[in-house]
Amino acid sequence: MDKMTSGWINGLLGVLIFSGSLPATRVAVADFDPVFLTLARAAIAGLVALALLVAFRERRPQRSDVLPLMVVALCVVIGFPLLTAFALQHVTSAHSIVFIGLLPLATALFGVVRGGERPHPTFWVFSCLGSGLVACFALAQGFTASPTGDLLMLAAITLCGLGYAEGAALSRRLGGWQVISWALLLSLPVTAGLALSLLPASFAETGQPAWMGLAYVSLFSMLIGFVFWYRGLAQGGIAAVGQLQLLQPFFGLALAGLLLGETVSWQMLAVSVAVAACVAGAKRFAR
């Protein structure tokens, strides 16, 4: 299997795992405070990451890698989960999932800035078209209905794009699972300490769905998904493999409707199909 094919397969597995993040977060914030949820998921994943790093006797990152790792930690360990948790108090997971269609463009832009990639000009046409369709959908649904939720999602997407590009560049030197593990470990003293300080007095009213949501976002969204995703970005290219995120609305909308019983409108499905159609053209001109 060549490096490009391996990158796309790993990237697709990462997207499949990430597709469950917003529905799981939506379930979890029903019983958990968004701030506590963000800190708890990062702390739990950080403890698992620590165990992995010790078990495999990984060498410490070089001093020059510490700042990029802190950027990854700030963007994908704390920033994106926290902003999406707040956003999901204002919008449904089905609505927020479609914003994920903006992530390929954000990731590609930061891939140019941080990863040194130079996609063909036609690539940007397809990438902007897909992202534009998603933005138009959000406006058509009534931006004024929940401007807070939509703005929080846009801010989350920006941070996530930066974190993806920074992590992918690091993965070429450190490895995919090592990058997210070190980022989680760097933030562990803060996330664990704050999570303990915000620990609820009682979990008596916390339902099983919320616990399952916390488990998913801690292990899969914060750690396992990144193992495949960063490896895919590093192998296949940040801009190219990043376009796989256009497929995420398909999986996310299906999960939101199937597991949460949320309404998935024909407009949502149409936008998902349209943006997914852009991935083939973007992929062709990514390099």
Tab-separated table of C-alpha atoms in Angstrom:
chain	number	residue	atom	x	y	z
A	1	MET	CA	0.000	0.000	0.000
A	2	ASP	CA	1.474	3.355	-1.021
A	3	LYS	CA	1.804	6.261	1.372
A	4	MET	CA	-0.992	8.326	-0.216
A	5	THR	CA	-3.531	5.482	-0.044
A	6	SER	CA	-2.577	4.751	3.553
A	7	GLY	CA	-3.040	8.434	4.365
A	8	TRP	CA	-6.565	8.490	2.930
A	9	ILE	CA	-7.561	5.298	4.752
A	10	ASN	CA	-6.249	6.592	8.076
A	11	GLY	CA	-7.912	9.946	7.461
A	12	LEU	CA	-11.256	8.293	6.712
A	13	LEU	CA	-11.082	6.258	9.910
A	14	GLY	CA	-10.390	9.452	11.843
A	15	VAL	CA	-13.379	11.188	10.243
A	16	LEU	CA	-15.650	8.247	11.075
A	17	ILE	CA	-14.605	8.425	14.723
A	18	PHE	CA	-14.934	12.222	14.906
A	19	SER	CA	-18.432	12.035	13.410
A	20	GLY	CA	-19.739	10.765	16.717
A	21	SER	CA	-18.201	13.607	18.741
A	22	LEU	CA	-20.953	16.204	18.432
A	23	PRO	CA	-23.867	13.801	19.075
A	24	ALA	CA	-21.963	12.376	22.062
A	25	THR	CA	-21.250	15.887	23.365
A	26	ARG	CA	-24.890	16.832	22.863
A	27	VAL	CA	-25.913	13.890	25.063
A	28	ALA	CA	-23.244	14.581	27.674
A	29	VAL	CA	-24.028	18.305	28.159
A	30	ALA	CA	-27.591	17.375	29.080
A	31	ASP	CA	-26.274	16.295	32.504
A	32	PHE	CA	-22.735	17.701	32.666
A	33	ASP	CA	-21.654	21.328	32.776
A	34	PRO	CA	-19.916	22.178	29.459
A	35	VAL	CA	-16.752	23.444	31.156
A	36	PHE	CA	-16.507	20.389	33.407
A	37	LEU	CA	-17.144	18.109	30.423
A	38	THR	CA	-14.342	19.735	28.421
A	39	LEU	CA	-11.859	19.442	31.275
A	40	ALA	CA	-12.920	15.932	32.293
A	41	ARG	CA	-12.659	14.495	28.782
A	42	ALA	CA	-9.189	15.984	28.346
A	43	ALA	CA	-8.059	14.791	31.782
A	44	ILE	CA	-9.288	11.231	31.201
A	45	ALA	CA	-7.650	11.106	27.770
A	46	GLY	CA	-4.500	12.607	29.284
A	47	LEU	CA	-4.238	9.820	31.843
A	48	VAL	CA	-4.617	7.205	29.115
A	49	ALA	CA	-2.023	9.030	27.008
A	50	LEU	CA	0.392	9.047	29.955
A	51	ALA	CA	-0.017	5.299	30.330
A	52	LEU	CA	0.680	4.785	26.614
A	53	LEU	CA	3.788	6.978	26.613
A	54	VAL	CA	5.182	5.146	29.642
A	55	ALA	CA	4.283	1.695	28.297
A	56	PHE	CA	6.004	2.326	24.969
A	57	ARG	CA	8.888	4.248	26.572
A	58	GLU	CA	8.574	7.149	24.183
A	59	ARG	CA	11.368	9.697	24.145
A	60	ARG	CA	10.550	13.225	25.211
A	61	PRO	CA	9.921	15.759	22.425
A	62	GLN	CA	12.702	18.168	21.589
A	63	ARG	CA	12.572	21.637	23.080
A	64	SER	CA	11.610	23.092	19.687
A	65	ASP	CA	8.522	20.859	19.635
A	66	VAL	CA	7.094	22.093	22.932
A	67	LEU	CA	5.526	25.306	21.606
A	68	PRO	CA	3.782	23.569	18.646
A	69	LEU	CA	2.533	20.908	21.053
A	70	MET	CA	1.103	23.642	23.282
A	71	VAL	CA	-0.716	25.070	20.249
A	72	VAL	CA	-2.201	21.634	19.552
A	73	ALA	CA	-3.236	21.335	23.192
A	74	LEU	CA	-4.835	24.780	23.249
A	75	CYS	CA	-6.709	24.254	19.965
A	76	VAL	CA	-7.895	20.642	19.940
A	77	VAL	CA	-7.617	19.546	23.573
A	78	ILE	CA	-9.294	22.589	25.146
A	79	GLY	CA	-10.489	25.165	22.587
A	80	PHE	CA	-12.532	23.086	20.139
A	81	PRO	CA	-14.244	20.852	22.747
A	82	LEU	CA	-15.073	23.809	24.998
A	83	LEU	CA	-16.510	25.996	22.237
A	84	THR	CA	-18.573	23.166	20.735
A	85	ALA	CA	-19.914	22.218	24.174
A	86	PHE	CA	-21.128	25.793	24.665
A	87	ALA	CA	-22.474	25.926	21.095
A	88	LEU	CA	-24.520	22.762	21.618
A	89	GLN	CA	-26.448	24.530	24.354
A	90	HIS	CA	-27.834	26.821	21.632
A	91	VAL	CA	-28.068	24.625	18.515
A	92	THR	CA	-28.797	20.972	17.786
A	93	SER	CA	-25.983	18.569	16.991
A	94	ALA	CA	-27.464	18.062	13.515
A	95	HIS	CA	-27.180	21.815	12.836
A	96	SER	CA	-23.683	22.087	14.294
A	97	ILE	CA	-22.403	19.072	12.378
A	98	VAL	CA	-22.915	20.825	9.059
A	99	PHE	CA	-20.423	23.493	10.194
A	100	ILE	CA	-17.819	20.733	10.060
A	101	GLY	CA	-17.992	21.255	6.304
A	102	LEU	CA	-15.978	24.436	6.885
A	103	LEU	CA	-13.122	22.494	8.472
A	104	PRO	CA	-11.465	21.363	5.212
A	105	LEU	CA	-10.999	24.970	4.117
A	106	ALA	CA	-9.692	26.037	7.518
A	107	THR	CA	-7.349	23.043	7.650
A	108	ALA	CA	-6.068	23.691	4.111
A	109	LEU	CA	-5.425	27.368	4.862
A	110	PHE	CA	-3.409	26.533	7.963
A	111	GLY	CA	-1.721	23.721	6.008
A	112	VAL	CA	-0.317	26.373	3.691
A	113	VAL	CA	0.752	28.632	6.557
A	114	ARG	CA	2.078	25.996	8.968
A	115	GLY	CA	2.729	22.979	6.751
A	116	GLY	CA	4.279	24.694	3.762
A	117	GLU	CA	1.894	23.052	1.299
A	118	ARG	CA	1.043	24.676	-2.037
A	119	PRO	CA	-2.120	23.191	-3.577
A	120	HIS	CA	-3.086	23.946	-7.185
A	121	PRO	CA	-5.272	27.094	-7.542
A	122	THR	CA	-8.165	24.926	-8.769
A	123	PHE	CA	-8.084	23.138	-5.415
A	124	TRP	CA	-9.198	26.317	-3.699
A	125	VAL	CA	-12.170	26.617	-6.059
A	126	PHE	CA	-13.525	23.240	-4.965
A	127	SER	CA	-12.652	23.783	-1.311
A	128	CYS	CA	-14.292	27.224	-1.206
A	129	LEU	CA	-17.331	25.902	-3.061
A	130	GLY	CA	-17.902	23.184	-0.502
A	131	SER	CA	-17.371	25.533	2.420
A	132	GLY	CA	-19.570	28.176	0.808
A	133	LEU	CA	-22.439	25.719	0.472
A	134	VAL	CA	-22.203	24.974	4.182
A	135	ALA	CA	-22.158	28.672	5.092
A	136	CYS	CA	-25.191	29.334	2.884
A	137	PHE	CA	-27.046	26.512	4.581
A	138	ALA	CA	-26.379	28.030	8.013
A	139	LEU	CA	-27.662	31.417	6.850
A	140	ALA	CA	-30.726	29.849	5.207
A	141	GLN	CA	-31.637	28.171	8.485
A	142	GLY	CA	-31.865	31.582	10.133
A	143	PHE	CA	-28.584	32.873	11.513
A	144	THR	CA	-30.446	35.221	13.846
A	145	ALA	CA	-32.251	32.264	15.418
A	146	SER	CA	-29.118	31.370	17.349
A	147	PRO	CA	-26.221	33.682	16.466
A	148	THR	CA	-24.384	32.688	19.641
A	149	GLY	CA	-24.341	29.012	18.743
A	150	ASP	CA	-23.270	29.661	15.152
A	151	LEU	CA	-20.489	32.073	16.136
A	152	LEU	CA	-19.192	29.618	18.730
A	153	MET	CA	-19.079	26.893	16.079
A	154	LEU	CA	-17.193	29.171	13.661
A	155	ALA	CA	-14.632	29.988	16.353
A	156	ALA	CA	-14.294	26.285	17.161
A	157	ILE	CA	-13.697	25.452	13.491
A	158	THR	CA	-10.935	28.077	13.234
A	159	LEU	CA	-9.084	26.714	16.257
A	160	CYS	CA	-9.571	23.148	15.084
A	161	GLY	CA	-8.120	23.883	11.645
A	162	LEU	CA	-5.008	25.368	13.240
A	163	GLY	CA	-4.674	22.438	15.630
A	164	TYR	CA	-5.020	19.908	12.822
A	165	ALA	CA	-2.375	21.560	10.642
A	166	GLU	CA	0.049	22.053	13.524
A	167	GLY	CA	-0.407	18.489	14.715
A	168	ALA	CA	0.006	17.058	11.213
A	169	ALA	CA	3.287	18.906	10.735
A	170	LEU	CA	4.534	17.549	14.075
A	171	SER	CA	3.370	14.021	13.209
A	172	ARG	CA	5.950	13.852	10.421
A	173	ARG	CA	8.634	13.950	13.106
A	174	LEU	CA	6.996	12.497	16.215
A	175	GLY	CA	4.262	10.182	14.911
A	176	GLY	CA	0.466	10.551	15.018
A	177	TRP	CA	-0.457	9.045	18.380
A	178	GLN	CA	2.619	10.541	20.000
A	179	VAL	CA	1.593	14.095	19.054
A	180	ILE	CA	-1.877	13.938	20.582
A	181	SER	CA	-0.534	12.006	23.589
A	182	TRP	CA	2.128	14.615	24.372
A	183	ALA	CA	-0.388	17.434	23.834
A	184	LEU	CA	-2.803	15.768	26.255
A	185	LEU	CA	-0.007	15.212	28.758
A	186	LEU	CA	1.144	18.834	28.579
A	187	SER	CA	-2.362	20.019	29.396
A	188	LEU	CA	-3.039	17.324	32.035
A	189	PRO	CA	-1.948	19.329	35.119
A	190	VAL	CA	-4.361	22.110	34.126
A	191	THR	CA	-7.263	19.976	32.904
A	192	ALA	CA	-7.110	17.501	35.790
A	193	GLY	CA	-6.741	20.200	38.430
A	194	LEU	CA	-9.603	22.298	37.110
A	195	ALA	CA	-11.806	19.237	36.533
A	196	LEU	CA	-11.376	18.221	40.173
A	197	SER	CA	-12.174	21.759	41.329
A	198	LEU	CA	-15.384	21.739	39.272
A	199	LEU	CA	-16.365	18.206	40.250
A	200	PRO	CA	-20.126	18.104	40.926
A	201	ALA	CA	-21.191	17.438	44.499
A	202	SER	CA	-23.198	14.446	43.322
A	203	PHE	CA	-23.654	12.369	40.178
A	204	ALA	CA	-26.963	10.941	41.349
A	205	GLU	CA	-28.907	12.689	38.592
A	206	THR	CA	-26.380	11.914	35.857
A	207	GLY	CA	-27.930	9.437	33.460
A	208	GLN	CA	-26.269	6.558	31.650
A	209	PRO	CA	-26.414	8.308	28.237
A	210	ALA	CA	-24.367	11.198	29.650
A	211	TRP	CA	-21.755	8.795	31.010
A	212	MET	CA	-21.581	7.035	27.657
A	213	GLY	CA	-21.180	10.400	25.925
A	214	LEU	CA	-18.330	11.321	28.294
A	215	ALA	CA	-16.627	7.978	27.661
A	216	TYR	CA	-16.855	8.407	23.885
A	217	VAL	CA	-15.514	11.960	23.739
A	218	SER	CA	-12.732	11.105	26.213
A	219	LEU	CA	-11.378	7.975	24.548
A	220	PHE	CA	-12.422	8.226	20.910
A	221	SER	CA	-12.774	11.959	20.192
A	222	MET	CA	-9.769	13.062	22.237
A	223	LEU	CA	-7.318	10.237	21.579
A	224	ILE	CA	-8.128	7.326	19.267
A	225	GLY	CA	-9.534	9.479	16.474
A	226	PHE	CA	-6.420	11.647	16.453
A	227	VAL	CA	-4.154	8.601	16.124
A	228	PHE	CA	-5.644	7.911	12.684
A	229	TRP	CA	-6.291	11.538	11.730
A	230	TYR	CA	-2.809	12.955	12.316
A	231	ARG	CA	-1.242	9.921	10.655
A	232	GLY	CA	-3.491	10.414	7.637
A	233	LEU	CA	-2.723	14.120	7.346
A	234	ALA	CA	1.008	13.499	7.645
A	235	GLN	CA	1.004	10.713	5.029
A	236	GLY	CA	-1.440	12.072	2.461
A	237	GLY	CA	-1.006	15.837	2.898
A	238	ILE	CA	-2.853	18.279	5.137
A	239	ALA	CA	-4.864	19.972	2.381
A	240	ALA	CA	-5.670	16.770	0.476
A	241	VAL	CA	-6.704	14.446	3.313
A	242	GLY	CA	-8.325	17.378	5.110
A	243	GLN	CA	-11.025	17.380	2.424
A	244	LEU	CA	-12.317	14.096	3.848
A	245	GLN	CA	-13.974	16.212	6.512
A	246	LEU	CA	-16.539	17.111	3.866
A	247	LEU	CA	-17.882	13.586	4.354
A	248	GLN	CA	-18.301	14.048	8.087
A	249	PRO	CA	-21.774	15.629	7.827
A	250	PHE	CA	-23.041	12.385	6.276
A	251	PHE	CA	-21.988	10.275	9.207
A	252	GLY	CA	-22.773	12.908	11.835
A	253	LEU	CA	-26.264	13.674	10.565
A	254	ALA	CA	-27.042	9.969	10.383
A	255	LEU	CA	-25.933	9.483	13.998
A	256	ALA	CA	-27.863	12.536	15.210
A	257	GLY	CA	-31.043	11.237	13.621
A	258	LEU	CA	-30.520	7.593	14.547
A	259	LEU	CA	-29.297	7.944	18.127
A	260	LEU	CA	-30.765	11.250	19.292
A	261	GLY	CA	-33.994	11.278	17.299
A	262	GLU	CA	-33.205	14.739	15.942
A	263	THR	CA	-34.860	15.900	12.753
A	264	VAL	CA	-32.649	15.669	9.703
A	265	SER	CA	-34.207	17.884	7.041
A	266	TRP	CA	-33.914	17.369	3.312
A	267	GLN	CA	-31.984	20.646	3.148
A	268	MET	CA	-29.346	19.208	5.495
A	269	LEU	CA	-29.038	16.095	3.360
A	270	ALA	CA	-28.847	18.137	0.153
A	271	VAL	CA	-26.028	20.279	1.533
A	272	SER	CA	-24.184	17.189	2.718
A	273	VAL	CA	-24.410	15.608	-0.728
A	274	ALA	CA	-23.335	18.823	-2.444
A	275	VAL	CA	-20.288	19.444	-0.267
A	276	ALA	CA	-19.241	15.801	-0.480
A	277	ALA	CA	-19.314	16.100	-4.277
A	278	CYS	CA	-16.633	18.783	-3.988
A	279	VAL	CA	-14.142	16.431	-2.334
A	280	ALA	CA	-13.294	14.583	-5.555
A	281	GLY	CA	-12.353	17.776	-7.366
A	282	ALA	CA	-10.408	19.142	-4.409
A	283	LYS	CA	-8.524	15.864	-4.031
A	284	ARG	CA	-7.470	15.874	-7.682
A	285	PHE	CA	-5.832	19.303	-7.432
A	286	ALA	CA	-4.568	19.128	-3.838
A	287	ARG	CA	-0.934	18.690	-4.879
